[in-house]
Amino acid sequence: MDWDDLRVFLAVARAESLSGAGKALKLDPATVGRRVARLEEALGARLFAKSPQGYALTEAGQRVLAHAERAEGAMVAAAEEVQGAAGLTGQIRIGAPDGCANYLLPQVLARICEENPGLEVQIVALPRVFNLSKREADMAIGVSRPEAGRLRVQKLATYHLHLAASRDYLARHPPIRSLDDLRQHRLVGYIPDMIFDKELDYLTGLGSGSVPFASNSVSVQLNWLRAGAGVGIVHDFAMPSAPELVKVLPESLSLTRTFWLIRHQDDARMERLNRFAEALAQGIRREVLRLEGMTRPQIALD
């Protein structure tokens, strides 16, 4: 069995198409198809079932996938061992919810890359769960700890969220002295049917009805609040970037959530990713503490 054919097999399994795999490998789809056919002939089994939706793994393909991923991990680990433990190098892609991606990761990763000039980092900020088995990212940050899958999970940091609004909005609208008063105010929040994780369902239970200003993006929500659109839940670590905002009823409503770093189990032997994950964890913890500390002296407005 040729390792290069296994590498092509992995690319097709992750992209679920010959063209997608070819783009990732810089090969034309016909060559990718021939490599897959050669591997299937060598193994005496069909590895993919073609359908209008793309290439899906057969039962035999699923069995081969686990071995191919371990082989890939061993190859990467061997290369890292030979290269030694100098600075981190190469490209690492990290997926994250956009609150973390916008208000924490840029400064944390900038410092890591400054200490490791040979490192390239890509941030994929998407409001959904990432598929690490398909290598959409090398690692992902989530707000819920996954309970299934061949994953390695590490706690990154605990963070806090509060109701907030702009000073201008609060000056122009009825005072908010209790949670019941929110019924008289416009809320800013997530689009209800696009909440991809239960930990993001902040407004349920407030009894406030509809959300007139809704977006699947934390950044859009924050900018609506800055523009005086209404009242919404804001990450404490995002507050320093929006000086127009103040916390509302912090004694009555305070939410606590956790960021988790999620990696594929087979990556545990990759020293480069282990070192990057530790630097990332330390950086995020420090940054959350620093930014949240900047919001504590604020006094809630009536």
XYZ file of N, CA, C and O in Angstrom, residues 91-178:
352
model
N 1.607 25.954 9.285
C 0.285 26.568 9.312
C -0.630 25.825 10.278
O -0.658 24.591 10.292
N -1.366 26.567 11.086
C -2.356 25.994 11.992
C -3.664 26.749 11.793
O -3.681 27.982 11.827
N -4.733 26.005 11.583
C -6.054 26.616 11.404
C -6.896 26.315 12.644
O -7.001 25.163 13.063
N -7.506 27.348 13.194
C -8.318 27.193 14.394
C -9.714 27.750 14.150
O -9.865 28.863 13.648
N -10.725 26.953 14.455
C -12.099 27.395 14.316
C -12.623 27.882 15.656
O -12.288 27.326 16.706
N -13.436 28.915 15.640
C -13.927 29.477 16.893
C -15.229 30.227 16.673
O -15.465 30.777 15.595
N -16.100 30.276 17.692
C -17.281 31.143 17.608
C -16.842 32.589 17.487
O -15.774 32.966 17.979
N -17.629 33.420 16.816
C -17.085 34.721 16.425
C -16.843 35.674 17.585
O -16.059 36.602 17.458
N -17.472 35.471 18.747
C -17.133 36.308 19.890
C -15.684 36.111 20.299
O -14.927 37.072 20.471
N -15.290 34.856 20.431
C -13.904 34.526 20.756
C -12.974 34.935 19.624
O -11.892 35.491 19.847
N -13.406 34.669 18.384
C -12.562 34.956 17.224
C -12.299 36.445 17.049
O -11.234 36.846 16.586
N -13.261 37.283 17.421
C -13.108 38.719 17.220
C -12.448 39.442 18.381
O -11.685 40.385 18.177
N -12.740 39.011 19.604
C -12.337 39.817 20.760
C -11.246 39.189 21.621
O -10.732 39.846 22.520
N -10.852 37.936 21.330
C -9.781 37.302 22.094
C -8.641 36.800 21.216
O -7.466 37.102 21.462
N -8.980 36.038 20.190
C -7.938 35.358 19.418
C -6.962 36.286 18.700
O -5.764 35.984 18.644
N -7.386 37.415 18.115
C -6.407 38.223 17.379
C -5.212 38.637 18.219
O -4.059 38.474 17.796
N -5.442 39.173 19.415
C -4.308 39.619 20.224
C -3.531 38.447 20.819
O -2.301 38.492 20.914
N -4.235 37.364 21.192
C -3.547 36.190 21.743
C -2.647 35.559 20.689
O -1.474 35.255 20.938
N -3.185 35.367 19.484
C -2.408 34.720 18.434
C -1.310 35.626 17.891
O -0.266 35.147 17.449
N -1.538 36.926 17.915
C -0.484 37.849 17.483
C 0.755 37.690 18.361
O 1.887 37.686 17.870
N 0.540 37.538 19.672
C 1.680 37.363 20.582
C 2.370 36.023 20.355
O 3.601 35.933 20.377
N 1.584 34.971 20.131
C 2.179 33.659 19.880
C 3.014 33.685 18.600
O 4.126 33.155 18.549
N 2.482 34.320 17.559
C 3.208 34.373 16.284
C 4.439 35.280 16.380
O 5.439 35.041 15.689
N 4.373 36.298 17.225
C 5.551 37.153 17.404
C 6.699 36.353 18.018
O 7.861 36.567 17.680
N 6.370 35.416 18.881
C 7.386 34.570 19.505
C 7.805 33.410 18.609
O 8.824 32.762 18.873
N 7.029 33.162 17.555
C 7.310 32.058 16.632
C 7.161 32.563 15.201
O 6.121 32.357 14.563
N 8.175 33.249 14.668
C 8.052 33.907 13.358
C 7.723 32.957 12.212
O 7.186 33.393 11.194
N 8.035 31.684 12.364
C 7.762 30.734 11.284
C 6.363 30.168 11.309
O 6.020 29.311 10.493
N 5.531 30.648 12.210
C 4.186 30.115 12.366
C 3.168 30.930 11.575
O 3.212 32.159 11.579
N 2.270 30.252 10.889
C 1.151 30.891 10.188
C -0.142 30.401 10.825
O -0.330 29.201 11.009
N -1.030 31.327 11.179
C -2.275 30.959 11.857
C -3.474 31.472 11.070
O -3.489 32.613 10.616
N -4.457 30.619 10.908
C -5.714 30.997 10.259
C -6.843 30.872 11.274
O -6.958 29.854 11.962
N -7.667 31.910 11.379
C -8.848 31.885 12.255
C -10.081 31.749 11.375
O -10.317 32.566 10.491
N -10.861 30.709 11.613
C -12.125 30.534 10.908
C -13.229 30.853 11.900
O -13.470 30.103 12.843
N -13.875 31.993 11.725
C -14.924 32.441 12.650
C -16.277 32.105 12.052
O -16.777 32.808 11.177
N -16.862 31.017 12.518
C -18.153 30.599 11.998
C -19.084 30.229 13.149
O -18.655 29.599 14.114
N -20.353 30.609 13.044
C -21.309 30.291 14.105
C -21.851 28.875 13.989
O -23.033 28.650 13.747
N -20.980 27.891 14.134
C -21.412 26.501 14.069
C -20.321 25.613 14.648
O -19.221 26.076 14.967
N -20.616 24.311 14.761
C -19.641 23.343 15.254
C -18.765 22.899 14.087
O -19.240 22.674 12.976
N -17.468 22.760 14.343
C -16.531 22.362 13.303
C -16.375 20.846 13.271
O -16.424 20.180 14.303
N -16.160 20.315 12.069
C -15.928 18.885 11.890
C -14.426 18.648 11.805
O -13.811 18.846 10.758
N -13.833 18.213 12.899
C -12.386 18.010 12.926
C -11.989 16.762 12.145
O -10.873 16.679 11.654
N -12.881 15.773 12.052
C -12.558 14.560 11.300
C -12.346 14.869 9.830
O -11.562 14.205 9.150
N -13.052 15.890 9.332
C -12.868 16.307 7.942
C -11.778 17.358 7.801
O -11.559 17.914 6.732
N -11.092 17.646 8.915
C -9.978 18.595 8.928
C -10.387 19.976 8.444
O -9.646 20.656 7.724
N -11.612 20.399 8.816
C -12.000 21.784 8.546
C -11.102 22.732 9.327
O -10.928 23.885 8.955
N -10.548 22.241 10.427
C -9.608 23.015 11.232
C -8.712 22.028 11.973
O -9.057 20.857 12.144
N -7.535 22.497 12.382
C -6.641 21.644 13.175
C -7.156 21.504 14.602
O -6.910 20.495 15.262
N -7.832 22.527 15.069
C -8.447 22.498 16.392
C -9.571 23.510 16.403
O -9.640 24.389 15.543
N -10.464 23.384 17.371
C -11.606 24.285 17.434
C -11.870 24.675 18.879
O -11.543 23.935 19.809
N -12.462 25.844 19.047
C -12.901 26.299 20.353
C -14.417 26.213 20.390
O -15.098 26.676 19.474
N -14.949 25.599 21.440
C -16.391 25.462 21.576
C -16.857 25.984 22.915
O -16.063 26.177 23.841
N -18.171 26.190 23.037
C -18.739 26.654 24.299
C -19.451 25.525 25.046
O -19.949 25.735 26.145
N -19.486 24.329 24.446
C -19.979 23.140 25.122
C -18.923 22.046 25.003
O -18.268 21.925 23.960
N -18.764 21.270 26.044
C -17.829 20.152 26.005
C -18.470 19.001 25.228
O -19.527 18.495 25.628
N -17.873 18.569 24.120
C -18.459 17.465 23.349
C -18.410 16.165 24.142
O -17.450 15.903 24.870
N -19.443 15.368 24.002
C -19.534 14.117 24.754
C -19.310 12.891 23.883
O -19.290 11.777 24.386
N -19.169 13.080 22.592
C -19.007 11.941 21.689
C -17.899 12.233 20.687
O -17.505 13.383 20.491
N -17.415 11.177 20.042
C -16.389 11.335 19.022
C -14.989 11.098 19.577
O -14.764 11.155 20.792
N -14.074 10.853 18.676
C -12.672 10.608 19.054
C -11.979 11.959 19.189
O -11.235 12.386 18.320
N -12.247 12.620 20.309
C -11.786 13.983 20.494
C -10.981 14.117 21.776
O -11.200 13.411 22.753
N -10.070 15.062 21.754
C -9.313 15.437 22.944
C -9.789 16.827 23.352
O -9.715 17.769 22.565
N -10.283 16.963 24.581
C -10.906 18.209 25.024
C -10.138 18.790 26.206
O -9.788 18.077 27.147
N -9.872 20.081 26.144
C -9.118 20.777 27.190
C -9.862 22.055 27.570
O -10.278 22.826 26.707
N -10.037 22.291 28.863
C -10.678 23.522 29.312
C -9.736 24.689 29.090
O -8.569 24.647 29.482
N -10.256 25.747 28.453
C -9.447 26.933 28.194
C -9.654 27.996 29.265
O -8.721 28.413 29.940
N -10.886 28.464 29.413
C -11.129 29.556 30.354
C -12.619 29.675 30.622
O -13.456 29.357 29.771
N -12.951 30.152 31.801
C -14.314 30.529 32.153
C -14.475 32.029 31.903
O -13.561 32.805 32.176
N -15.617 32.425 31.346
C -15.842 33.843 31.073
C -17.259 34.216 31.489
O -18.084 33.356 31.818
N -17.543 35.505 31.487
C -18.807 35.997 32.009
C -19.506 36.898 30.984
O -18.855 37.512 30.129
N -20.822 36.965 31.104
C -21.643 37.795 30.221
C -22.691 38.522 31.047
O -23.164 38.002 32.069
N -23.068 39.722 30.600
C -24.078 40.518 31.292
C -24.955 41.243 30.276
O -24.566 41.414 29.108
N -26.108 41.663 30.734
C -26.912 42.572 29.939
C -26.170 43.894 29.783
O -25.491 44.344 30.715
N -26.307 44.524 28.629
C -25.664 45.818 28.404
C -26.472 46.622 27.398
O -27.258 46.082 26.617
N -26.265 47.919 27.437
C -26.893 48.841 26.482
C -26.032 50.089 26.416
O -25.178 50.323 27.280
N -26.257 50.882 25.390
C -25.495 52.120 25.283
C -26.066 53.169 26.242
O -27.258 53.155 26.578
N -25.219 54.071 26.670
C -25.678 55.166 27.537
C -26.765 55.978 26.842
O -27.729 56.419 27.476
N -26.614 56.171 25.548
C -27.603 56.946 24.798
C -28.961 56.257 24.816
O -30.002 56.903 25.025
N -28.972 54.930 24.593
C -30.234 54.199 24.607
C -30.907 54.303 25.975
O -32.109 54.562 26.079
N -30.126 54.096 27.034
C -30.690 54.131 28.384
C -31.230 55.514 28.732
O -32.220 55.644 29.470
N -30.601 56.559 28.221
C -31.071 57.924 28.507
C -32.385 58.232 27.810
O -33.158 59.087 28.270
N -32.659 57.533 26.699
C -33.848 57.833 25.897
C -35.040 56.916 26.180
O -36.097 57.072 25.580
N -34.861 55.923 27.055
C -35.915 54.933 27.258
C -36.222 54.753 28.752
O -35.452 55.208 29.603
N -37.328 54.107 29.063
C -37.717 53.933 30.470
C -36.617 53.230 31.271
O -35.875 52.397 30.725
N -36.485 53.571 32.542
C -35.435 52.969 33.364
C -35.626 51.454 33.510
O -36.752 50.954 33.457
N -34.517 50.756 33.696
C -34.536 49.302 33.881
C -34.084 49.024 35.314
O -32.894 49.063 35.627
N -35.063 48.765 36.185
C -34.750 48.522 37.595
C -34.902 47.058 37.975
O -34.482 46.640 39.047
N -35.526 46.275 37.101
C -35.688 44.846 37.350
C -35.774 44.128 36.006
O -35.969 44.760 34.954
